[in-house]
PDB file of C-alpha atoms and ligand atoms in Angstrom:
ATOM      1  CA  MET T 435     203.868 164.788 198.902  1.00 36.00           C
ATOM      2  CA  GLY T 436     201.641 165.363 195.922  1.00 40.00           C
ATOM      3  CA  CYS T 437     198.894 163.942 193.928  1.00 49.00           C
ATOM      4  CA  GLY T 438     199.506 160.555 192.146  1.00 46.00           C
ATOM      5  CA  GLY T 439     197.206 158.668 190.165  1.00 47.00           C
ATOM      6  CA  THR T 440     195.302 160.080 187.325  1.00 43.00           C
ATOM      7  CA  MET T 441     195.008 163.774 187.963  1.00 41.00           C
ATOM      8  CA  THR T 442     192.097 165.995 188.114  1.00 41.00           C
ATOM      9  CA  ASP T 443     192.110 169.632 187.071  1.00 42.00           C
ATOM     10  CA  GLU T 444     192.423 170.634 190.816  1.00 49.00           C
ATOM     11  CA  CYS T 445     194.954 168.670 192.944  1.00 58.00           C
ATOM     12  CA  GLU T 446     193.849 169.865 196.423  1.00 89.00           C
ATOM     13  CA  TRP T 447     193.921 167.360 199.267  1.00 97.00           C
ATOM     14  CA  ASP T 448     191.325 167.213 202.082  1.00 98.00           C
ATOM     15  CA  ALA T 449     193.669 166.259 205.001  1.00 97.00           C
ATOM     16  CA  GLU T 450     190.928 166.429 207.535  1.00 98.00           C
ATOM     17  CA  LEU T 451     188.804 163.890 205.539  1.00 98.00           C
ATOM     18  CA  ALA T 452     191.691 161.612 205.186  1.00 98.00           C
ATOM     19  CA  GLU T 453     192.258 161.712 208.910  1.00 98.00           C
ATOM     20  CA  ALA T 454     188.753 160.904 209.474  1.00 98.00           C
ATOM     21  CA  ALA T 455     189.048 157.901 207.120  1.00 98.00           C
ATOM     22  CA  ARG T 456     192.254 156.623 208.964  1.00 97.00           C
ATOM     23  CA  GLY T 457     190.277 157.052 212.207  1.00 98.00           C
ATOM     24  CA  ALA T 458     187.312 154.914 210.752  1.00 98.00           C
ATOM     25  CA  MET T 459     189.847 152.254 209.575  1.00 97.00           C
ATOM     26  CA  GLY T 460     190.519 151.622 213.444  1.00 97.00           C
ATOM     27  CA  HIS T 461     187.025 150.445 213.532  1.00 98.00           C
ATOM     28  CA  ALA T 462     187.205 147.920 210.642  1.00 98.00           C
ATOM     29  CA  TYR T 463     185.574 144.574 211.421  1.00 98.00           C
ATOM     30  CA  ALA T 464     187.853 142.313 209.166  1.00 98.00           C
ATOM     31  CA  PRO T 465     188.947 139.174 211.072  1.00 98.00           C
ATOM     32  CA  TYR T 466     188.782 137.162 207.849  1.00 98.00           C
ATOM     33  CA  SER T 467     190.801 139.186 205.331  1.00 97.00           C
ATOM     34  CA  ARG T 468     192.867 141.067 207.908  1.00 96.00           C
ATOM     35  CA  PHE T 469     192.642 143.946 205.545  1.00 96.00           C
ATOM     36  CA  ALA T 470     191.229 147.064 207.261  1.00 96.00           C
ATOM     37  CA  VAL T 471     189.601 149.940 205.081  1.00 97.00           C
ATOM     38  CA  GLY T 472     188.121 153.255 206.491  1.00 98.00           C
ATOM     39  CA  ALA T 473     186.088 155.783 204.391  1.00 98.00           C
ATOM     40  CA  ALA T 474     184.874 159.245 205.134  1.00 99.00           C
ATOM     41  CA  VAL T 475     182.334 161.323 203.339  1.00 99.00           C
ATOM     42  CA  ARG T 476     182.365 164.888 203.018  1.00 98.00           C
ATOM     43  CA  LEU T 477     178.979 166.844 202.713  1.00 98.00           C
ATOM     44  CA  ALA T 478     178.133 170.046 201.093  1.00 98.00           C
ATOM     45  CA  ASP T 479     177.936 171.690 204.498  1.00 98.00           C
ATOM     46  CA  GLY T 480     181.183 170.386 205.690  1.00 98.00           C
ATOM     47  CA  ARG T 481     180.170 167.649 207.925  1.00 98.00           C
ATOM     48  CA  ILE T 482     181.835 164.141 207.733  1.00 98.00           C
ATOM     49  CA  ILE T 483     180.299 160.715 207.951  1.00 99.00           C
ATOM     50  CA  THR T 484     182.483 157.721 208.179  1.00 99.00           C
ATOM     51  CA  GLY T 485     182.471 154.012 207.571  1.00 98.00           C
ATOM     52  CA  ALA T 486     184.766 150.961 207.971  1.00 98.00           C
ATOM     53  CA  ASN T 487     184.802 147.428 206.105  1.00 98.00           C
ATOM     54  CA  PHE T 488     182.301 145.182 207.929  1.00 98.00           C
ATOM     55  CA  GLU T 489     182.883 141.430 207.189  1.00 98.00           C
ATOM     56  CA  ASN T 490     181.005 138.207 207.857  1.00 98.00           C
ATOM     57  CA  ALA T 491     181.747 134.557 208.415  1.00 98.00           C
ATOM     58  CA  SER T 492     179.671 134.164 205.417  1.00 98.00           C
ATOM     59  CA  TYR T 493     182.259 136.013 203.262  1.00 98.00           C
ATOM     60  CA  GLY T 494     180.229 137.189 200.475  1.00 98.00           C
ATOM     61  CA  LEU T 495     177.960 139.330 202.796  1.00 98.00           C
ATOM     62  CA  SER T 496     180.958 141.624 203.596  1.00 98.00           C
ATOM     63  CA  LEU T 497     180.539 145.218 203.207  1.00 98.00           C
ATOM     64  CA  CYS T 498     183.171 147.609 202.051  1.00 98.00           C
ATOM     65  CA  ALA T 499     184.057 150.817 203.873  1.00 98.00           C
ATOM     66  CA  GLU T 500     182.891 153.150 201.294  1.00 98.00           C
ATOM     67  CA  THR T 501     179.483 151.526 200.907  1.00 98.00           C
ATOM     68  CA  VAL T 502     179.014 151.535 204.691  1.00 99.00           C
ATOM     69  CA  ALA T 503     179.875 155.136 204.766  1.00 99.00           C
ATOM     70  CA  ILE T 504     177.385 155.970 201.872  1.00 98.00           C
ATOM     71  CA  ALA T 505     174.823 153.967 203.457  1.00 98.00           C
ATOM     72  CA  ALA T 506     175.290 155.887 206.803  1.00 98.00           C
ATOM     73  CA  THR T 507     174.980 159.084 204.862  1.00 98.00           C
ATOM     74  CA  ASN T 508     171.769 158.074 203.461  1.00 98.00           C
ATOM     75  CA  ALA T 509     170.573 157.144 206.885  1.00 98.00           C
ATOM     76  CA  ALA T 510     171.394 160.636 208.033  1.00 98.00           C
ATOM     77  CA  GLY T 511     169.442 162.111 205.202  1.00 98.00           C
ATOM     78  CA  ASP T 512     172.079 163.458 203.295  1.00 98.00           C
ATOM     79  CA  LEU T 513     172.683 161.120 200.225  1.00 98.00           C
ATOM     80  CA  SER T 514     172.235 163.962 197.717  1.00 98.00           C
ATOM     81  CA  ASN T 515     174.699 166.071 199.630  1.00 98.00           C
ATOM     82  CA  VAL T 516     177.911 164.068 199.195  1.00 98.00           C
ATOM     83  CA  ARG T 517     180.895 166.096 197.750  1.00 98.00           C
ATOM     84  CA  ALA T 518     183.838 163.843 198.299  1.00 98.00           C
ATOM     85  CA  ILE T 519     184.964 160.638 199.842  1.00 99.00           C
ATOM     86  CA  ALA T 520     188.315 159.622 201.216  1.00 98.00           C
ATOM     87  CA  LEU T 521     189.558 156.187 201.792  1.00 98.00           C
ATOM     88  CA  ILE T 522     192.614 154.275 203.229  1.00 97.00           C
ATOM     89  CA  GLY T 523     193.245 150.816 203.845  1.00 96.00           C
ATOM     90  CA  GLY T 524     195.985 148.218 204.044  1.00 94.00           C
ATOM     91  CA  PRO T 525     196.904 144.788 205.884  1.00 93.00           C
ATOM     92  CA  MET T 526     196.267 144.762 209.629  1.00 94.00           C
ATOM     93  CA  GLU T 527     199.728 143.308 210.026  1.00 92.00           C
ATOM     94  CA  PRO T 528     201.541 145.200 207.396  1.00 69.00           C
ATOM     95  CA  PRO T 529     204.963 143.942 206.265  1.00 66.00           C
ATOM     96  CA  ALA T 530     207.648 146.253 207.848  1.00 60.00           C
ATOM     97  CA  GLN T 531     209.377 147.395 204.820  1.00 67.00           C
ATOM     98  CA  GLU T 532     207.224 149.747 202.473  1.00 83.00           C
ATOM     99  CA  ASP T 533     204.264 151.779 202.513  1.00 87.00           C
ATOM    100  CA  PRO T 534     201.535 150.132 200.567  1.00 87.00           C
ATOM    101  CA  SER T 535     200.107 152.185 197.574  1.00 92.00           C
ATOM    102  CA  PRO T 536     196.833 154.003 197.991  1.00 96.00           C
ATOM    103  CA  ILE T 537     193.918 151.601 197.498  1.00 97.00           C
ATOM    104  CA  THR T 538     191.012 152.792 195.136  1.00 98.00           C
ATOM    105  CA  PRO T 539     187.389 151.845 195.465  1.00 98.00           C
ATOM    106  CA  CYS T 540     186.323 148.382 194.175  1.00 98.00           C
ATOM    107  CA  GLY T 541     184.089 148.138 191.189  1.00 98.00           C
ATOM    108  CA  ARG T 542     180.907 147.794 193.307  1.00 98.00           C
ATOM    109  CA  CYS T 543     181.699 150.769 195.438  1.00 98.00           C
ATOM    110  CA  ARG T 544     182.389 152.805 192.402  1.00 98.00           C
ATOM    111  CA  GLN T 545     178.868 152.179 191.356  1.00 98.00           C
ATOM    112  CA  VAL T 546     177.476 153.075 194.856  1.00 98.00           C
ATOM    113  CA  ILE T 547     179.351 156.353 194.849  1.00 98.00           C
ATOM    114  CA  ALA T 548     178.194 156.975 191.302  1.00 98.00           C
ATOM    115  CA  GLU T 549     174.521 156.770 192.661  1.00 98.00           C
ATOM    116  CA  ALA T 550     175.313 159.555 195.183  1.00 98.00           C
ATOM    117  CA  ALA T 551     176.978 161.705 192.368  1.00 98.00           C
ATOM    118  CA  MET T 552     173.710 161.239 190.142  1.00 97.00           C
ATOM    119  CA  LEU T 553     171.544 162.395 193.188  1.00 97.00           C
ATOM    120  CA  ALA T 554     173.911 165.308 193.772  1.00 97.00           C
ATOM    121  CA  GLY T 555     173.978 166.326 190.256  1.00 97.00           C
ATOM    122  CA  ARG T 556     177.662 166.642 190.245  1.00 97.00           C
ATOM    123  CA  ASP T 557     180.851 164.725 190.275  1.00 98.00           C
ATOM    124  CA  ILE T 558     182.401 163.521 193.659  1.00 98.00           C
ATOM    125  CA  LYS T 559     186.058 163.654 194.459  1.00 98.00           C
ATOM    126  CA  VAL T 560     187.760 160.476 195.737  1.00 98.00           C
ATOM    127  CA  TYR T 561     190.773 160.836 197.827  1.00 98.00           C
ATOM    128  CA  CYS T 562     192.892 157.633 198.218  1.00 98.00           C
ATOM    129  CA  ALA T 563     195.717 157.640 200.773  1.00 96.00           C
ATOM    130  CA  SER T 564     198.534 155.211 201.526  1.00 94.00           C
ATOM    131  CA  LEU T 565     198.803 153.855 204.963  1.00 92.00           C
ATOM    132  CA  SER T 566     201.552 156.246 206.005  1.00 91.00           C
ATOM    133  CA  GLY T 567     199.673 159.010 204.465  1.00 90.00           C
ATOM    134  CA  THR T 568     202.760 160.100 202.350  1.00 92.00           C
ATOM    135  CA  GLN T 569     201.080 158.808 199.009  1.00 95.00           C
ATOM    136  CA  GLN T 570     197.953 160.377 197.843  1.00 97.00           C
ATOM    137  CA  ALA T 571     195.961 160.084 194.719  1.00 98.00           C
ATOM    138  CA  VAL T 572     192.870 162.331 193.901  1.00 98.00           C
ATOM    139  CA  TYR T 573     190.179 161.066 191.449  1.00 98.00           C
ATOM    140  CA  THR T 574     186.748 161.676 190.499  1.00 98.00           C
ATOM    141  CA  ILE T 575     184.111 159.099 190.440  1.00 98.00           C
ATOM    142  CA  SER T 576     183.328 159.867 186.741  1.00 98.00           C
ATOM    143  CA  GLU T 577     187.073 159.148 186.090  1.00 98.00           C
ATOM    144  CA  LEU T 578     186.912 155.877 188.177  1.00 98.00           C
ATOM    145  CA  LEU T 579     183.699 154.620 186.615  1.00 98.00           C
ATOM    146  CA  PRO T 580     182.911 156.213 183.206  1.00 98.00           C
ATOM    147  CA  HIS T 581     179.689 155.206 181.723  1.00 95.00           C
ATOM    148  CA  ALA T 582     178.069 154.241 184.810  1.00 95.00           C
ATOM    149  CA  PHE T 583     174.711 152.448 184.947  1.00 94.00           C
ATOM    150  CA  SER T 584     172.268 154.991 186.349  1.00 91.00           C
ATOM    151  CA  ALA T 585     168.736 155.774 186.625  1.00 90.00           C
ATOM    152  CA  ALA T 586     168.602 157.405 183.213  1.00 90.00           C
ATOM    153  CA  ASP T 587     169.201 153.941 181.723  1.00 94.00           C
ATOM    154  CA  PHE T 588     165.882 152.732 182.975  1.00 90.00           C
ATOM    155  CA  SER T 589     164.148 155.148 180.524  1.00 86.00           C
ATOM    156  CA  ALA T 590     166.492 154.509 177.590  1.00 72.00           C
TER     157      ALA T 590
HETATM  158  N1  THU Y1019     187.393 146.578 200.835  1.00 67.35           N
HETATM  159  C1  THU Y1019     186.748 147.788 201.108  1.00 67.35           C
HETATM  160  O1  THU Y1019     186.253 148.118 202.128  1.00 67.35           O
HETATM  161  N2  THU Y1019     186.700 148.753 200.185  1.00 67.35           N
HETATM  162  C2  THU Y1019     187.289 148.583 198.867  1.00 67.35           C
HETATM  163  O2  THU Y1019     187.061 149.365 197.896  1.00 67.35           O
HETATM  164  C3  THU Y1019     187.930 147.407 198.496  1.00 67.35           C
HETATM  165  C4  THU Y1019     187.914 146.272 199.461  1.00 67.35           C
HETATM  166  C5  THU Y1019     187.452 145.721 201.949  1.00 67.35           C
HETATM  167  C6  THU Y1019     186.582 144.352 201.677  1.00 67.35           C
HETATM  168  C7  THU Y1019     187.110 143.355 202.521  1.00 67.35           C
HETATM  169  O3  THU Y1019     186.517 143.500 203.957  1.00 67.35           O
HETATM  170  C8  THU Y1019     188.521 143.662 202.556  1.00 67.35           C
HETATM  171  O4  THU Y1019     188.561 145.047 202.194  1.00 67.35           O
HETATM  172  C9  THU Y1019     189.288 142.912 201.724  1.00 67.35           C
HETATM  173  O5  THU Y1019     188.907 142.855 200.236  1.00 67.35           O
END
């Protein structure tokens, strides 16, 4: 194993967080896309808060796992304490042959994670795992969304 994707200066992997994301993936409500995603947020004090994608018959209302996890983190009063987020996702009926590559957060989720980073006053690690767990990619949110829109832009 090892880190894939764009490397950060440190290449550590939070296995516990990735496993929490995998567990949350089991709670995905994704009857329309049949694509399950789980996310897990690591807080500064070590706690973990999870989320899964949550679809709707009105497709555009669907919520991504990362956004659900960050919103749950806010509901717990910990939006400014996010240090990392892990995600894992893939088809609910995967083709038998190959392990799909790790997914990375969609653009909207990157902006949501960037909001947490702004509040924390520091970068947030993003751990991405393939379905089997054998492929791993570690990013920071500033790598995934450089020049994010932020509250600072209101006063620009
Ligand atoms: N999805 C996520 O949960 N996170 C992402 O970053 C990308 C996409 C979900 C949304 C939808 O329920 C399904 O995956 C297929 O797009």
